[in-house]
Amino acid sequence: LSFAAGKPYMEVYSEMVSQGELLSTRIIRNYLNQNIHKTIWVDARNYVKTDYNYIDARVDWDITKQNIKSRIPEFAKDAIVITQGFIGSNGEGKTTTLGREGSDFSAAIFATGLNAESVTVWKDVPGVMTADPSKMPDAIIIPALSYTDASEMTYYGASIIHPRTIKPLAQNGIKLYVRPFNAPQELGTVIGAEKAGKHPASFILKTRQVFIDFKVTDFTFIDERKLSLIFNALDQLNIKINLMQNSAVSFSICIDKKFDKVEKLVERLSDTFNIEMRDNLEMLTVKGYDQEALDKIYDRKEVLLEQKSKDVYHLLYVPEQKHKELSESA
């Protein structure tokens, strides 16, 4: 691969990471054509149109749905259509990417454009589980989830499904099946409109978290105007808040550490606020918690923020390894 000098880093990054999808789908296409069934390979970038963010790009739904609806069904009459997940293109035809687990989101995009009955995503776990089994061995599968519960879990950081996958499926009544590729006979988890009943407490861990505290510099209060400055900057930089808390004179947020977005946010707002920042943190969310679930959480030595609502418990803390490093350096 060769890239012209002077291209923005994010543009080069998107072009680079898209190659895996483009190459692997060509391999699958050739294998199926030779051994199983006739296929047609299409470039997802010609269908999924986005804004000009190269990373975590936002889909232009009107154009995208029209592209898919008008062209894909004709291809599918006589062959299996093979395309890519995770990638799209902007108005200039340049490659953009849809973010972590973006292939799930791509499946939802194509399903919406085709008015599909269901979508199946194949994973290396039995389905949606109450925790990451590699970190909590007693995690169990959740057989059924409502769109709302699944959407909340992805918002809080459940990595098995892209956060934006659920919305278009829910709006169009398309069921989502999450099933294990190493045991295709298993049913996995079905996500749909039906009420699935109360499910066991779910533990969701997000690493690489950054805690940012904005304090006013002129002894006034954090009012709506100052909050609007912060939220406007977050929107322009396409940054999602994982946790937030405010007092009379400060506003605190927890966000993912991605690329140089944190630095750009601080740069934009440093003239208006005194900004304090802690990084390399972890955030644990327990959805549907009870006392038994909270008793499973091991002690953390330094908690920065704790929040409880009726159904959700959040804990932002310095991970144990970080404490060990600090004590050894002291």
XYZ file of C-alpha atoms in Angstrom:
330
model
C 0.000 0.000 0.000
C 1.206 3.496 -0.711
C -0.247 6.734 0.598
C 0.325 10.270 -0.575
C 2.363 12.434 1.743
C 0.456 15.075 3.634
C -2.770 13.116 4.156
C -4.363 13.532 7.591
C -3.539 10.707 9.984
C -7.180 9.656 10.377
C -7.606 9.354 6.610
C -4.520 7.165 6.300
C -5.637 5.096 9.296
C -9.054 4.399 7.738
C -7.508 3.403 4.414
C -5.106 1.042 6.181
C -7.519 -0.730 8.536
C -10.123 -1.221 5.792
C -7.805 -3.511 3.848
C -8.481 -6.499 6.093
C -12.195 -6.445 5.263
C -11.581 -5.961 1.557
C -9.043 -8.784 1.304
C -10.838 -11.307 3.536
C -14.156 -10.921 1.720
C -12.418 -11.535 -1.613
C -10.945 -14.742 -0.183
C -14.380 -15.872 1.027
C -15.892 -14.984 -2.352
C -13.363 -17.085 -4.255
C -13.724 -20.046 -1.897
C -17.516 -20.076 -2.152
C -17.468 -19.697 -5.927
C -15.178 -22.696 -6.302
C -16.739 -24.991 -3.716
C -20.288 -24.121 -2.752
C -22.342 -21.437 -4.437
C -22.140 -18.584 -6.878
C -21.452 -15.270 -5.159
C -21.222 -11.597 -6.044
C -18.687 -9.374 -4.283
C -19.679 -5.762 -3.707
C -17.714 -2.943 -2.138
C -19.594 -1.669 0.930
C -18.074 1.777 0.409
C -20.289 2.209 -2.653
C -23.398 1.735 -0.516
C -22.721 2.893 3.050
C -22.337 6.674 2.899
C -21.182 8.646 5.915
C -20.165 12.084 7.118
C -16.556 13.300 6.981
C -15.390 11.729 10.244
C -12.891 9.067 9.240
C -13.218 7.275 12.606
C -16.628 6.413 14.137
C -18.263 7.953 11.085
C -21.969 8.763 11.161
C -24.151 7.147 8.507
C -26.146 9.209 6.026
C -29.199 6.999 6.275
C -31.269 8.395 3.413
C -28.564 7.919 0.784
C -27.381 4.615 2.236
C -30.820 2.990 2.372
C -31.566 4.131 -1.176
C -28.266 2.690 -2.428
C -28.935 -0.677 -0.794
C -32.620 -0.900 -1.699
C -32.111 -0.030 -5.351
C -29.153 -2.296 -6.130
C -28.603 -5.197 -3.735
C -31.889 -7.132 -4.315
C -31.085 -7.469 -8.028
C -27.701 -9.011 -7.203
C -29.251 -11.385 -4.643
C -31.650 -13.008 -7.128
C -29.067 -15.412 -8.523
C -26.161 -15.321 -6.067
C -25.061 -14.821 -2.481
C -23.928 -11.252 -1.965
C -20.592 -10.883 -0.169
C -19.670 -7.488 1.236
C -17.706 -5.921 4.065
C -18.481 -4.687 7.524
C -16.921 -1.775 9.393
C -16.313 0.473 6.368
C -18.088 3.119 4.329
C -17.167 6.239 2.389
C -17.837 9.960 2.591
C -19.117 12.375 -0.049
C -15.694 12.483 -1.689
C -15.500 8.695 -1.935
C -12.803 8.453 0.743
C -12.833 5.454 3.077
C -14.380 5.907 6.515
C -14.785 3.438 9.388
C -17.730 2.829 11.690
C -15.941 2.101 14.963
C -15.388 -0.909 17.222
C -17.482 -3.948 16.272
C -18.486 -1.983 13.189
C -19.248 -5.145 11.223
C -22.321 -5.729 13.406
C -23.450 -2.198 12.650
C -22.899 -2.810 8.937
C -25.139 -5.877 9.111
C -27.853 -3.748 10.702
C -27.416 -1.091 8.009
C -27.844 -3.568 5.154
C -30.730 -5.306 6.942
C -32.524 -1.988 7.339
C -32.062 -1.120 3.672
C -33.399 -4.547 2.656
C -36.281 -4.693 5.198
C -34.894 -7.994 6.467
C -36.700 -10.205 8.986
C -33.629 -10.828 11.129
C -29.871 -10.432 11.440
C -27.459 -13.020 12.824
C -24.008 -12.105 14.100
C -21.530 -14.870 14.904
C -19.240 -14.533 17.936
C -16.643 -16.494 19.889
C -18.954 -16.634 22.936
C -22.273 -18.500 23.381
C -24.283 -15.287 23.088
C -24.772 -12.134 25.119
C -23.489 -12.998 28.587
C -23.738 -11.461 32.033
C -20.009 -10.645 31.953
C -16.870 -11.222 29.917
C -16.247 -14.938 30.611
C -12.492 -14.407 30.399
C -12.735 -12.075 33.408
C -15.677 -13.642 35.269
C -15.745 -17.430 34.712
C -19.202 -17.831 36.289
C -20.813 -15.606 33.626
C -23.943 -17.092 32.081
C -25.758 -16.568 28.793
C -28.805 -14.309 28.591
C -31.231 -16.147 26.261
C -33.394 -13.134 25.375
C -33.106 -9.357 25.615
C -35.367 -6.485 24.688
C -34.032 -3.848 22.319
C -33.932 -1.412 25.258
C -31.883 -3.658 27.539
C -29.479 -4.554 24.733
C -29.083 -0.899 23.767
C -28.285 0.072 27.349
C -25.701 -2.698 27.679
C -23.904 -1.594 24.517
C -24.027 2.038 25.607
C -22.341 1.172 28.898
C -19.599 -0.723 27.079
C -20.660 -4.312 26.384
C -18.200 -5.072 23.594
C -20.077 -7.931 21.968
C -22.282 -5.591 19.873
C -21.578 -2.201 18.301
C -23.458 0.528 20.257
C -25.266 1.758 17.133
C -26.403 -1.677 15.951
C -29.611 -1.861 17.962
C -31.306 1.417 16.991
C -32.004 0.775 13.267
C -33.084 -2.800 14.008
C -35.460 -1.689 16.771
C -36.952 1.049 14.598
C -37.740 -1.500 11.902
C -38.690 -4.465 14.106
C -35.767 -6.615 12.895
C -34.650 -9.299 15.355
C -30.970 -9.736 16.131
C -29.525 -13.165 16.899
C -26.125 -13.380 18.624
C -24.791 -16.919 18.157
C -21.501 -18.837 18.606
C -19.625 -19.670 15.414
C -17.959 -22.682 17.070
C -21.369 -24.177 17.951
C -23.761 -23.087 15.173
C -26.506 -25.394 16.425
C -26.862 -23.317 19.612
C -29.568 -20.640 19.678
C -27.475 -17.998 21.473
C -29.295 -14.786 22.386
C -32.240 -13.223 20.576
C -32.780 -9.481 20.824
C -36.245 -8.230 19.946
C -39.223 -6.100 20.870
C -40.808 -8.598 23.235
C -40.304 -8.100 26.938
C -37.706 -10.663 27.929
C -38.332 -10.445 31.675
C -35.781 -9.594 34.323
C -32.391 -11.067 33.527
C -29.445 -11.631 35.898
C -27.188 -8.739 36.830
C -24.727 -7.906 34.029
C -21.162 -6.750 34.677
C -19.607 -4.511 32.021
C -15.996 -3.346 32.247
C -14.518 -0.498 30.204
C -10.770 0.094 30.268
C -8.679 3.041 29.024
C -11.014 5.562 30.599
C -10.225 9.252 31.087
C -11.765 11.342 33.867
C -11.928 15.064 33.070
C -13.058 17.706 35.562
C -14.000 21.158 34.228
C -13.917 23.898 36.852
C -15.036 27.480 36.267
C -12.309 30.120 36.386
C -14.348 33.211 37.310
C -16.014 32.076 40.564
C -19.393 31.792 38.854
C -21.429 28.611 38.540
C -21.577 25.825 35.987
C -24.698 27.109 34.269
C -26.436 26.099 31.052
C -24.268 28.351 28.904
C -21.043 26.801 30.179
C -22.462 23.316 29.844
C -23.416 24.103 26.251
C -19.770 24.983 25.492
C -18.660 21.591 26.768
C -21.377 19.628 24.976
C -20.826 21.502 21.727
C -17.114 20.622 21.812
C -17.944 16.975 22.561
C -20.370 16.869 19.635
C -17.922 18.452 17.193
C -15.235 15.946 18.174
C -17.708 13.029 18.089
C -16.938 12.073 21.703
C -19.416 9.995 23.722
C -19.756 10.531 27.468
C -19.695 7.304 29.468
C -20.404 8.943 32.819
C -20.996 12.502 34.027
C -21.565 14.420 37.237
C -21.900 18.073 38.032
C -21.762 20.354 41.052
C -22.229 24.101 41.421
C -18.707 24.920 40.226
C -17.531 21.887 38.244
C -18.637 19.374 35.630
C -16.965 15.972 35.379
C -17.086 13.412 32.599
C -15.632 10.008 31.858
C -14.784 9.225 28.208
C -12.826 6.667 26.201
C -9.214 7.422 25.394
C -9.232 7.370 21.576
C -6.584 8.755 19.296
C -6.004 12.464 20.031
C -9.592 13.367 20.869
C -8.929 13.990 24.562
C -6.115 16.402 23.789
C -8.264 18.257 21.244
C -11.102 18.579 23.752
C -8.817 20.010 26.421
C -7.276 22.399 23.912
C -10.678 23.756 22.877
C -11.898 24.382 26.419
C -8.754 25.321 28.356
C -9.376 29.052 27.927
C -12.759 28.809 29.633
C -12.169 26.182 32.324
C -9.517 24.942 34.704
C -9.214 21.343 33.577
C -7.944 18.422 35.640
C -7.517 15.003 34.075
C -6.807 11.396 35.145
C -6.307 8.605 32.628
C -5.631 4.853 32.567
C -8.791 4.266 34.601
C -11.445 1.560 34.521
C -15.220 1.849 34.746
C -17.372 -1.015 35.967
C -21.105 -0.924 35.280
C -23.533 -3.371 36.883
C -26.923 -3.373 35.133
C -29.809 -4.874 37.058
C -27.766 -4.945 40.239
C -28.768 -6.214 43.657
C -26.755 -6.594 46.835
C -25.554 -10.053 45.814
C -24.176 -8.617 42.566
C -22.429 -5.744 44.363
C -20.890 -8.199 46.834
C -19.067 -9.824 43.899
C -17.121 -6.651 43.195
C -13.666 -6.862 44.722
C -12.320 -3.944 46.744
C -10.780 -1.083 44.815
C -8.246 1.099 46.601
C -9.040 4.390 44.910
C -12.557 5.156 43.707
C -12.956 8.416 41.790
C -16.681 8.309 41.163
C -19.589 6.107 42.211
C -23.151 6.423 40.940
C -26.329 4.469 41.585
C -29.708 4.651 39.928
C -32.688 2.331 40.218
C -31.246 -0.242 37.831
C -27.619 0.729 37.108
C -24.502 1.010 39.269
C -21.308 2.719 38.031
C -17.849 2.651 39.598
C -14.886 4.608 38.192
C -11.586 3.662 39.787
C -7.827 3.335 39.452
C -7.071 -0.284 38.467
C -5.148 -2.460 40.909
C -2.099 -2.751 38.641
C -1.781 1.024 38.562
C -1.701 1.111 42.362
C 1.027 -1.551 42.319
C 3.110 0.490 39.893
C 2.712 3.612 42.023
C 3.698 1.842 45.236
C 6.753 0.270 43.602
C 7.925 3.611 42.178
C 7.493 5.264 45.588
